[in-house]
mmCIF file of C-alpha atoms in Angstrom:
data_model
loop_
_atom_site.group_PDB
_atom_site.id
_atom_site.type_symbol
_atom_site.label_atom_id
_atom_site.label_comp_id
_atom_site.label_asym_id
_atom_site.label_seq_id
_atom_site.Cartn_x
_atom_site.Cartn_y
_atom_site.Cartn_z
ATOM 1 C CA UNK F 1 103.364 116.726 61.038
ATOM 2 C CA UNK F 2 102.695 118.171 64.389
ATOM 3 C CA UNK F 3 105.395 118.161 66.846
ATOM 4 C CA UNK F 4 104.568 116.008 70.026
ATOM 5 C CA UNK F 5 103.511 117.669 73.372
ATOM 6 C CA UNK F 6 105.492 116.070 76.457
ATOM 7 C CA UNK F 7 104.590 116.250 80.317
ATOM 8 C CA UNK F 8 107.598 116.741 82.346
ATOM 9 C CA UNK F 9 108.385 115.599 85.568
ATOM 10 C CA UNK F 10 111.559 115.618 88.233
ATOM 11 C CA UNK F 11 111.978 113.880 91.345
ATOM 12 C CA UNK F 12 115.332 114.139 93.774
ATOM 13 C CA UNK F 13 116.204 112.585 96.937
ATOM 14 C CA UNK F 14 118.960 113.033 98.881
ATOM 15 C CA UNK F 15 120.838 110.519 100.186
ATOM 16 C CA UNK F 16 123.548 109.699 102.589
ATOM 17 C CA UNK F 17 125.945 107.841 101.046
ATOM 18 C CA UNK F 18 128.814 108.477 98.364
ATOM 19 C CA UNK F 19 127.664 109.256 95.009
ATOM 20 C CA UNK F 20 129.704 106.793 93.525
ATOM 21 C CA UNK F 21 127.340 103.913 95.869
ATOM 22 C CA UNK F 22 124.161 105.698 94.174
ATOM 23 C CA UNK F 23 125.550 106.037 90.767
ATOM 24 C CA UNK F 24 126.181 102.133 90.744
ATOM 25 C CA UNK F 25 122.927 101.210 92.127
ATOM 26 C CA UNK F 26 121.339 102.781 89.357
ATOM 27 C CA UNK F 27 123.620 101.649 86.691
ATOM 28 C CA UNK F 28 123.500 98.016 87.833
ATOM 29 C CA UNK F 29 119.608 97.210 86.381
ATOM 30 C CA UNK F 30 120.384 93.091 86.005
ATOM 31 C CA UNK F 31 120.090 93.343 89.915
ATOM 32 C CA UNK F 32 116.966 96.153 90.337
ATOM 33 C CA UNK F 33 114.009 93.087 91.081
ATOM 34 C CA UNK F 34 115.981 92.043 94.197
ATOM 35 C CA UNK F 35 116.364 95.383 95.373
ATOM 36 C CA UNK F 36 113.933 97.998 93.874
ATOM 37 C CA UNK F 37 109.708 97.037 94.817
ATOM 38 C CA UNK F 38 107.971 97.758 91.307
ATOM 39 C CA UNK F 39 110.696 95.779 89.092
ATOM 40 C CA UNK F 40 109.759 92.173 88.616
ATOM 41 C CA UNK F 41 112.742 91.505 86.082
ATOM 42 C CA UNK F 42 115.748 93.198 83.936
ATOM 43 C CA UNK F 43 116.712 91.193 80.594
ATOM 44 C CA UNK F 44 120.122 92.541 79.248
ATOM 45 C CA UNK F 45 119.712 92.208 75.653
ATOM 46 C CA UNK F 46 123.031 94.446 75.033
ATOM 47 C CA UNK F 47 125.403 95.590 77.770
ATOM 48 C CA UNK F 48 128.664 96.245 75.474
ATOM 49 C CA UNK F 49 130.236 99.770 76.277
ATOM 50 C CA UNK F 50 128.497 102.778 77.914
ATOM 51 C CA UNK F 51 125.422 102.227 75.500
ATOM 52 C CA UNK F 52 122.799 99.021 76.493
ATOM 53 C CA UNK F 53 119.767 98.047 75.731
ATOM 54 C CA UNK F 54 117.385 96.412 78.028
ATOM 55 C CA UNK F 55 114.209 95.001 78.697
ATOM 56 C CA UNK F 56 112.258 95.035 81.661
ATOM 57 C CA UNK F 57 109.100 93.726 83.679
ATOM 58 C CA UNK F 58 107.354 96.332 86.184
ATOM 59 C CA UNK F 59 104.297 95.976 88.588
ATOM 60 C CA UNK F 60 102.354 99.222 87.898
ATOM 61 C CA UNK F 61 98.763 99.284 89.677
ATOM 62 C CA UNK F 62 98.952 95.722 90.182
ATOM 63 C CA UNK F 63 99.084 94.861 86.064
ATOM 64 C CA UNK F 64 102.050 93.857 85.044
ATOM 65 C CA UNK F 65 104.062 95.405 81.277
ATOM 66 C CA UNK F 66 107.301 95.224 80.118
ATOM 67 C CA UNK F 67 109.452 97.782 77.544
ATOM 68 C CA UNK F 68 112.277 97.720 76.121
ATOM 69 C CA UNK F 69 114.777 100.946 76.882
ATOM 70 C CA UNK F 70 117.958 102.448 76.255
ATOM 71 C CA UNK F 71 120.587 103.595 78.435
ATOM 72 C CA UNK F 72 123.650 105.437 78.031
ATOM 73 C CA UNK F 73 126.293 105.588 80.969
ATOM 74 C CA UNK F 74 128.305 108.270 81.859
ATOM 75 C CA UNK F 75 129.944 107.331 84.629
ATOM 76 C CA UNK F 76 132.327 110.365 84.992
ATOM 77 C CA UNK F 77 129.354 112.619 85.215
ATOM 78 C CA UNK F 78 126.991 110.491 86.783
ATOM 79 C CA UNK F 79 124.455 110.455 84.588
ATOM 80 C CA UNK F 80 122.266 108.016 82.615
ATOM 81 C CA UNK F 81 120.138 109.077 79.920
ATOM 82 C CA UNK F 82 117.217 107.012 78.869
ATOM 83 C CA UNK F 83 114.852 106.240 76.284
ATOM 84 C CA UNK F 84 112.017 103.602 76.256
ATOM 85 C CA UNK F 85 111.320 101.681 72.940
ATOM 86 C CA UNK F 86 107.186 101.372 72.435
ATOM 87 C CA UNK F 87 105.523 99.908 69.266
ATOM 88 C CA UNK F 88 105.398 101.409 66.363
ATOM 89 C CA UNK F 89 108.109 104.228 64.742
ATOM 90 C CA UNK F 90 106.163 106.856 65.061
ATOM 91 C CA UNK F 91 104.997 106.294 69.014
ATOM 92 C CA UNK F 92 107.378 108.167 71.216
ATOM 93 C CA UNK F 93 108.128 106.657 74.549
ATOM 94 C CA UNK F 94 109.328 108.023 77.489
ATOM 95 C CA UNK F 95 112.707 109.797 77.789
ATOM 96 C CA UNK F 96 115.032 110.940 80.761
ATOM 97 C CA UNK F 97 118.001 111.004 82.865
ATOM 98 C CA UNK F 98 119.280 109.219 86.657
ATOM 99 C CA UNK F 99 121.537 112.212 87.668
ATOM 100 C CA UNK F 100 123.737 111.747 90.852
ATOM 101 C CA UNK F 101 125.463 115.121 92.594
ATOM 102 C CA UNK F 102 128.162 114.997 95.028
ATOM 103 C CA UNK F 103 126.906 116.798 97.972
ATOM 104 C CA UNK F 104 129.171 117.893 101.332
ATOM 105 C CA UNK F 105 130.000 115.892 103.897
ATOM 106 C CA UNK F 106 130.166 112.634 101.884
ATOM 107 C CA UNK F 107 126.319 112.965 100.619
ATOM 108 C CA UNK F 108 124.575 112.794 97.476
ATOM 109 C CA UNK F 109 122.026 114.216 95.764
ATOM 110 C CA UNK F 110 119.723 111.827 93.080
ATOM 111 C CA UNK F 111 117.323 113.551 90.553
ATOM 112 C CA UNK F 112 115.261 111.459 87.960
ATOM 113 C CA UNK F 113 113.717 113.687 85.057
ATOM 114 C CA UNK F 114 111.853 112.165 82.685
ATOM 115 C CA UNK F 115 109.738 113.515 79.532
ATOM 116 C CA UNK F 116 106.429 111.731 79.254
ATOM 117 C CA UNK F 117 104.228 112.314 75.566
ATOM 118 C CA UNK F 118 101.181 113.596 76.559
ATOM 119 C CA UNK F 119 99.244 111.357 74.214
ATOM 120 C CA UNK F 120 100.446 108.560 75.727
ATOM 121 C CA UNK F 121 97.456 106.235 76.548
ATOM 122 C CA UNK F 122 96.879 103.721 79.196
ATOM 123 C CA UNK F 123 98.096 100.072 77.139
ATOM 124 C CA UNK F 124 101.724 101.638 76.274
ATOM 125 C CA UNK F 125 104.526 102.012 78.272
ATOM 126 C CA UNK F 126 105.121 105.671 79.068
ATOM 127 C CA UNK F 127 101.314 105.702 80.251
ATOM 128 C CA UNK F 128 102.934 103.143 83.024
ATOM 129 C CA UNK F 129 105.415 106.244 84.249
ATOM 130 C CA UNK F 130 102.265 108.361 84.182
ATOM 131 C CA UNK F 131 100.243 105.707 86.338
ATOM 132 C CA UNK F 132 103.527 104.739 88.685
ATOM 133 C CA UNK F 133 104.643 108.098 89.241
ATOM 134 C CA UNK F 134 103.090 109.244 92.669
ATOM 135 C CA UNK F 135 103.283 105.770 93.929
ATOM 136 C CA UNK F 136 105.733 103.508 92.662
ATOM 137 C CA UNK F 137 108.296 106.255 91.152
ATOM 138 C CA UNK F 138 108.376 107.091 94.497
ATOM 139 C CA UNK F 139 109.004 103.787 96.215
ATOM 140 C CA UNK F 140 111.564 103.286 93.559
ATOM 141 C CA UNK F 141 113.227 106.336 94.875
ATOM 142 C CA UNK F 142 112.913 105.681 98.620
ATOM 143 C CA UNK F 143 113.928 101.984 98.001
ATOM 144 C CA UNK F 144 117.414 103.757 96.444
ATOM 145 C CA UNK F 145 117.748 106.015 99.018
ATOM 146 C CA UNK F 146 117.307 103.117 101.833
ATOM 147 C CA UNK F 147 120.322 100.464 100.088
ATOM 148 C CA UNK F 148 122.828 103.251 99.496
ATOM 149 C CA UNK F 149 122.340 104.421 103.043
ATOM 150 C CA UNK F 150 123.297 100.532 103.891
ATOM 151 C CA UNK F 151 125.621 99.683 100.999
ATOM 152 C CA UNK F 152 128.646 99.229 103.439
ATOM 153 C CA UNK F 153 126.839 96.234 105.182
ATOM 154 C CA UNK F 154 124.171 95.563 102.238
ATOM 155 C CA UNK F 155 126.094 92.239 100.877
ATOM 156 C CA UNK F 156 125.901 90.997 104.816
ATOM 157 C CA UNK F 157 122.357 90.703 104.551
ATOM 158 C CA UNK F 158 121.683 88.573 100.963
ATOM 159 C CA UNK F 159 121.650 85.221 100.581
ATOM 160 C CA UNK F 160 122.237 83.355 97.817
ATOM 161 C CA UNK F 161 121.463 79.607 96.672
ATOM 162 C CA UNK F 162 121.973 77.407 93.720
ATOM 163 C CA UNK F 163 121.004 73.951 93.148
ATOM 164 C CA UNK F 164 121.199 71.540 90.156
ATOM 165 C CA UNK F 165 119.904 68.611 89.610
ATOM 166 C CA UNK F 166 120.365 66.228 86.754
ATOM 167 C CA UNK F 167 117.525 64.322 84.626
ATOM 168 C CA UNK F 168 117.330 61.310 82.847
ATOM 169 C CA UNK F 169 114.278 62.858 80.534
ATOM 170 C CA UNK F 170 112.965 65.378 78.511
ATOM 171 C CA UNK F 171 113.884 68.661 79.136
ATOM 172 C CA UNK F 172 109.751 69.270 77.839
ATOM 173 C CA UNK F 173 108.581 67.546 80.383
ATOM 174 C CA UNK F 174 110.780 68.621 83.040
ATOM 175 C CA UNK F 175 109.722 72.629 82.084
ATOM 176 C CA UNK F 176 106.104 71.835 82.004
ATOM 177 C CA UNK F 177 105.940 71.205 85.675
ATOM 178 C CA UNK F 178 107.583 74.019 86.596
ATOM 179 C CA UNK F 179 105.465 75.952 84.312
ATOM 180 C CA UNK F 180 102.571 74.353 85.830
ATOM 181 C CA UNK F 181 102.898 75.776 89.094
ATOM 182 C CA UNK F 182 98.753 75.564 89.895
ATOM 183 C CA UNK F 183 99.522 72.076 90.454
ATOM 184 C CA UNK F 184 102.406 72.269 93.132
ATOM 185 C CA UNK F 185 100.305 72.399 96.259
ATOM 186 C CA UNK F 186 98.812 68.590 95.224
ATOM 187 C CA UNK F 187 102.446 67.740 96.131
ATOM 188 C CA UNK F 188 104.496 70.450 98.278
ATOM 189 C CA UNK F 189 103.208 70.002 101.621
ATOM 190 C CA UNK F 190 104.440 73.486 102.864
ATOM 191 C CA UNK F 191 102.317 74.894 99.801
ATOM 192 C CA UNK F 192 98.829 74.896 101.166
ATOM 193 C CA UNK F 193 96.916 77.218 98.916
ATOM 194 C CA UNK F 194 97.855 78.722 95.610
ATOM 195 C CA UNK F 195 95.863 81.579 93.026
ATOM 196 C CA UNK F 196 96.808 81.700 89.936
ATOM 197 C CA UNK F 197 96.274 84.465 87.603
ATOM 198 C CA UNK F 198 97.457 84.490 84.042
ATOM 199 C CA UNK F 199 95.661 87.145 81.852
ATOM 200 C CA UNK F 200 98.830 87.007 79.033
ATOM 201 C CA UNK F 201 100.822 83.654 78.099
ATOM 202 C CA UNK F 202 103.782 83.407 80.212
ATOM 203 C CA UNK F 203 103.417 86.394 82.619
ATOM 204 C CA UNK F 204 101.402 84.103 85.874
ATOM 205 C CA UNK F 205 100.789 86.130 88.980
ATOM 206 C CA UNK F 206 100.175 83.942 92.144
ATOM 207 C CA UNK F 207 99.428 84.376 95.394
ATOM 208 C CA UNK F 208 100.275 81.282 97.847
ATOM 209 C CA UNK F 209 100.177 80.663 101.447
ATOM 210 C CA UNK F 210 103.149 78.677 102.856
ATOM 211 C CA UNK F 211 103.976 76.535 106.300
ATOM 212 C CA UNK F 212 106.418 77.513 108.034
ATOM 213 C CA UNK F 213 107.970 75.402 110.338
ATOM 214 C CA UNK F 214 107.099 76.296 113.343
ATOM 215 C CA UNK F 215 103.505 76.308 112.046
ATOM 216 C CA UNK F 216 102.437 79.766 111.087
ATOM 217 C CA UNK F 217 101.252 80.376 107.651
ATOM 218 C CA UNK F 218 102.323 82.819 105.573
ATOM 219 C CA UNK F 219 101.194 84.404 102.386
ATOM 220 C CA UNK F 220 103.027 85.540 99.510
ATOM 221 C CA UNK F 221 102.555 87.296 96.344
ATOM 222 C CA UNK F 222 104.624 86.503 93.192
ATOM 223 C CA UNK F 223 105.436 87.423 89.548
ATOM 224 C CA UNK F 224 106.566 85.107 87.335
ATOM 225 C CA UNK F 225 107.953 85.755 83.985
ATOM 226 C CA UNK F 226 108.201 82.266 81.318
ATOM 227 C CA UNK F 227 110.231 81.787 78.559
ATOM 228 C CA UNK F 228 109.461 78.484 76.920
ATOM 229 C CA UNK F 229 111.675 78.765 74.276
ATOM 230 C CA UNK F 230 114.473 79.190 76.360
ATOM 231 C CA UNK F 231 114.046 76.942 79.151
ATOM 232 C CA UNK F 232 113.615 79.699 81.914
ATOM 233 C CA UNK F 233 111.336 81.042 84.367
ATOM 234 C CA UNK F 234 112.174 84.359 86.463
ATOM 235 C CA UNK F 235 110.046 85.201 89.526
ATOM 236 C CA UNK F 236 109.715 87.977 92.272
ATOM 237 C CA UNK F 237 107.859 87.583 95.475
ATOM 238 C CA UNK F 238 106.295 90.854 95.604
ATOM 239 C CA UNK F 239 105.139 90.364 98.751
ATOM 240 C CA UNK F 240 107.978 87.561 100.183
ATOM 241 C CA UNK F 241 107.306 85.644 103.324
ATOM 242 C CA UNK F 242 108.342 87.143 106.562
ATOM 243 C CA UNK F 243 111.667 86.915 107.173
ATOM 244 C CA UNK F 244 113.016 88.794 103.994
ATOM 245 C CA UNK F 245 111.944 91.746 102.295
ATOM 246 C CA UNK F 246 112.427 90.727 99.015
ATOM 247 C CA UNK F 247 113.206 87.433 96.910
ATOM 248 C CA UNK F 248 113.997 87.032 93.437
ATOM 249 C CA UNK F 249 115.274 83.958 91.214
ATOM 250 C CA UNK F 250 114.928 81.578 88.538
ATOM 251 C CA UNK F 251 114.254 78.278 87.351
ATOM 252 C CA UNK F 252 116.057 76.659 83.900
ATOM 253 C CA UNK F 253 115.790 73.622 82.237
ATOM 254 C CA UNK F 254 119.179 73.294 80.249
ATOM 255 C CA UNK F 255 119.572 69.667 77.892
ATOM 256 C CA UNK F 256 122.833 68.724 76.869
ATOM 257 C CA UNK F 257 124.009 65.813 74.793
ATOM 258 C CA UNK F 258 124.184 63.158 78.095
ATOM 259 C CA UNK F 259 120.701 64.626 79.531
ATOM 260 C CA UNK F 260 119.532 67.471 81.205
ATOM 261 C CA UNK F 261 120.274 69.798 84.068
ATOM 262 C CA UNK F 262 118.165 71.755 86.404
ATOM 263 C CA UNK F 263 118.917 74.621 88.078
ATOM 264 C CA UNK F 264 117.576 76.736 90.507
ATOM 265 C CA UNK F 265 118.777 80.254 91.463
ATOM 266 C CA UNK F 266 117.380 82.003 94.371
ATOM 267 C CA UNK F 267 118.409 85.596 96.069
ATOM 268 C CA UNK F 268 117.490 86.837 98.871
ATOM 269 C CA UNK F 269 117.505 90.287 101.180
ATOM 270 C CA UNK F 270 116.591 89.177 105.343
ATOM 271 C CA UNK F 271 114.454 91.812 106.373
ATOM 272 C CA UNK F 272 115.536 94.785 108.774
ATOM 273 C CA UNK F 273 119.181 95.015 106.787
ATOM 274 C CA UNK F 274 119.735 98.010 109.436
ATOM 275 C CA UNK F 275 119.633 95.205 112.381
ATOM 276 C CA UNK F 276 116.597 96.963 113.914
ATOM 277 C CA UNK F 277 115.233 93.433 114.084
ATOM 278 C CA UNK F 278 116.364 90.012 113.675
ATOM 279 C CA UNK F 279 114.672 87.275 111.504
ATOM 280 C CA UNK F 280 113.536 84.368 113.103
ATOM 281 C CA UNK F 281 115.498 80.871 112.490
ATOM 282 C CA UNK F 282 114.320 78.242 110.489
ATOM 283 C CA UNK F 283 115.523 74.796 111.349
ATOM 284 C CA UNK F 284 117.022 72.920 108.573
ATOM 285 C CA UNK F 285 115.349 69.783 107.019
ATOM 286 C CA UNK F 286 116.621 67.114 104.306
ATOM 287 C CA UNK F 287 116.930 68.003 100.917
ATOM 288 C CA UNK F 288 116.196 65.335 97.546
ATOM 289 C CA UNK F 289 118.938 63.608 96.653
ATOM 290 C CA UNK F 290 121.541 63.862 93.447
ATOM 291 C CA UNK F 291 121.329 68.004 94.226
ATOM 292 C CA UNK F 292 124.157 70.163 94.421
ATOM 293 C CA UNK F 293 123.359 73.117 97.082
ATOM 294 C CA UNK F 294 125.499 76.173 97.250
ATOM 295 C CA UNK F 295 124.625 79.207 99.728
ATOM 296 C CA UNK F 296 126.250 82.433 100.411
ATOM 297 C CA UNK F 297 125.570 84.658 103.457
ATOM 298 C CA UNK F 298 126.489 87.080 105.445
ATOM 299 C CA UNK F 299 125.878 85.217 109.060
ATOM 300 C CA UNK F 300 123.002 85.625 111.051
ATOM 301 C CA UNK F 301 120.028 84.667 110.113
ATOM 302 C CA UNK F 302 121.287 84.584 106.340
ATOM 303 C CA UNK F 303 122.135 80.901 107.031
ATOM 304 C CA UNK F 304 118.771 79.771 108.230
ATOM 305 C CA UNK F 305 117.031 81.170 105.582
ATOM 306 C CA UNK F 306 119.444 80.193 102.931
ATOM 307 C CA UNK F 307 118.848 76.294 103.807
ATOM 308 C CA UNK F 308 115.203 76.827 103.764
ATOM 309 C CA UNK F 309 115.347 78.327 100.402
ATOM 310 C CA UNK F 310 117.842 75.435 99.597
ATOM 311 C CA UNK F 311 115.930 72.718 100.936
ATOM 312 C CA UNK F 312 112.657 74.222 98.742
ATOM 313 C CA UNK F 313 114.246 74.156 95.693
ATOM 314 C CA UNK F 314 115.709 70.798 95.819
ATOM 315 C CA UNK F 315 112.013 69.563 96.711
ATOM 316 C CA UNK F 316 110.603 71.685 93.555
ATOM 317 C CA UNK F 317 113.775 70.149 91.373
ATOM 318 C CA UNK F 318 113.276 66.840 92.614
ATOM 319 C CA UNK F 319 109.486 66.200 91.984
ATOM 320 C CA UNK F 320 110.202 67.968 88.473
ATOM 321 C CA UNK F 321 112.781 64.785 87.866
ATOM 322 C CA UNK F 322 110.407 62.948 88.673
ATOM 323 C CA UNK F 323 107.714 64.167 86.836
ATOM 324 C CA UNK F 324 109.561 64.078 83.234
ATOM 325 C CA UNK F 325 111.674 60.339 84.151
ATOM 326 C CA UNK F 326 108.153 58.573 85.385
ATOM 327 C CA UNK F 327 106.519 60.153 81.950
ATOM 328 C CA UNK F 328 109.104 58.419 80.125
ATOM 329 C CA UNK F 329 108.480 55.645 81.443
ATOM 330 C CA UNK F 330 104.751 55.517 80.811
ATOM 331 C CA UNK F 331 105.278 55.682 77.342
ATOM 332 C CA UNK F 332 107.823 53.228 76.754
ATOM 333 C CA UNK F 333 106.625 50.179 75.997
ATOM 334 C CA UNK F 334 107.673 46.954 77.566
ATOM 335 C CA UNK F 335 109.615 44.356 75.432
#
């Protein structure tokens, strides 16, 4: 059986931070789609010990795939070797290595090699390395280089909000309209357009333009990953509105034996983390009752935009109450 030609590649950056701060970027994946521009989502299907197993969701020329890879840590080196799972046994997929040096003067050095097969064609998942490589391998690397560079104030400048909500209905109907998300602007007012594009079941990209308060519209691009079995949907705005430079979160649906709860976790990063610019302040609005808000910032605008995001999700929670309780409802039938 002939052996299989690869295409090699190697990309460094250096980088002016510890190489501790880059080593730990790298290693922590769960959080790459808040921080790194092509990566929509990171599923940890096995973290135990220095050896995982993951699978993620990239934007690649505007198409979104997935793979499944493994990583093995060595943190005392700095180094994480990878390999990407494809279909089939006999289909190799891409394999590599994140490999930070410890430069002078407190620097760092990162190098991603990678080993591409040759034969790799356009539907698998090395062909997506091939494809990303001049463009997004090399956002992925400047988008590194830019959050070690800021890690000392990085956790200043993300917000974070959770809210839960509890329903008196089926956890079915309470995931179908958040599924359903072509039907929002019909009842978000600060939705006023939305495109929906969903070429494979469950992976919807949309593109939306939202009110702001002080009038302006905005538009916004989105990926949203489903998983109906499990009562969850992840998104990334790809293109967020304007006063963060990226957003990531997730919506669940999670029944218990007295009913069941919603929840809505939402991340942010306010744009210009440097403090070359500020973000402009939102004023803060009511939010639907029976939720639960919780929001962590760093000050600044972090606050504003954290009750926006806040008072957004408790409308989207609320109106999905309502949608499964008045369903119910319907159907009953009066004595």
């Amino acid at each position: 059986m002939p052996e299989t030609a690869f295409h090699h590649t190697s990309h460094r950056v250096d980088i002016a931070a510890p190489a501790g701060v880059v080593y730990g970027l790298v290693a922590d994946a769960v959080r790459w789609p808040l921080f790194l521009t092509p990566t929509v989502h990171v599923e940890a299907l096995d973290l135990e010990g220095a050896d995982q197993r993951l699978r993620i969701w990239a934007l690649a020329c505007d198409d979104v795939t997935s793979w499944v890879t493994r990583r093995t840590l060595d943190p005392a080196a700095r180094r994480i070797d990878f390999r990407q799972e494809v279909p089939g046994p006999s289909e190799p997929g891409v394999t590599g290595s994140w490999v930070v040096e410890e430069l002078p003067e407190g620097s760092s050095r990162l190098t991603l090699r990678s080993a591409l097969p040759a034969s790799a064609t356009r539907t698998t998942p090395a062909s997506w390395l091939e494809r990303a490589e001049h463009d997004d391998l090399l956002a992925l690397l400047a988008d590194l280089k830019h959050l070690a560079e800021r890690w000392a104030t990085l956790d200043e400048h993300i917000v974070a909000v959770e809210e839960t909500l509890r329903v008196d209905g089926p956890a079915e109907l309470a995931y179908d309209f958040l599924y359903r998300i072509e039907n929002w602007p019909a009842q978000l007012p600060r939705l006023t357009r939305l495109d929906l594009v969903e070429e494979t079941p469950g992976i919807q990209q949309v593109r939306m333009d939202l009110l702001a308060d002080d009038g302006r519209t905005h538009t916004a691009r989105g990926v949203r990953v489903c998983f109906p079995h499990g009562g969850r949907i992840v998104y990334k705005l790809v293109e967020p509105p304007a006063s963060t430079v990226a957003q990531a979160g997730e919506w669940s649906v999670e029944p218990d034996a007295s009913g069941v709860t919603l929840r809505g976790r939402h991340q942010a990063v306010l744009r210009c983390p440097d403090g070359s610019s500020d973000t402009e302040p939102r004023t803060e609005s009511g939010t639907a009752p029976g939720t639960e808000p919780r929001t962590e910032s760093g000050g600044g605008a972090g606050p504003e935009v954290g009750r926006a995001l806040g008072r957004d999700s408790a409308v989207v929670l609320g109106l999905a109450r309502r949608y499964a309780q008045s369903a119910v409802r319907v159907i009953t039938p009066k004595p």
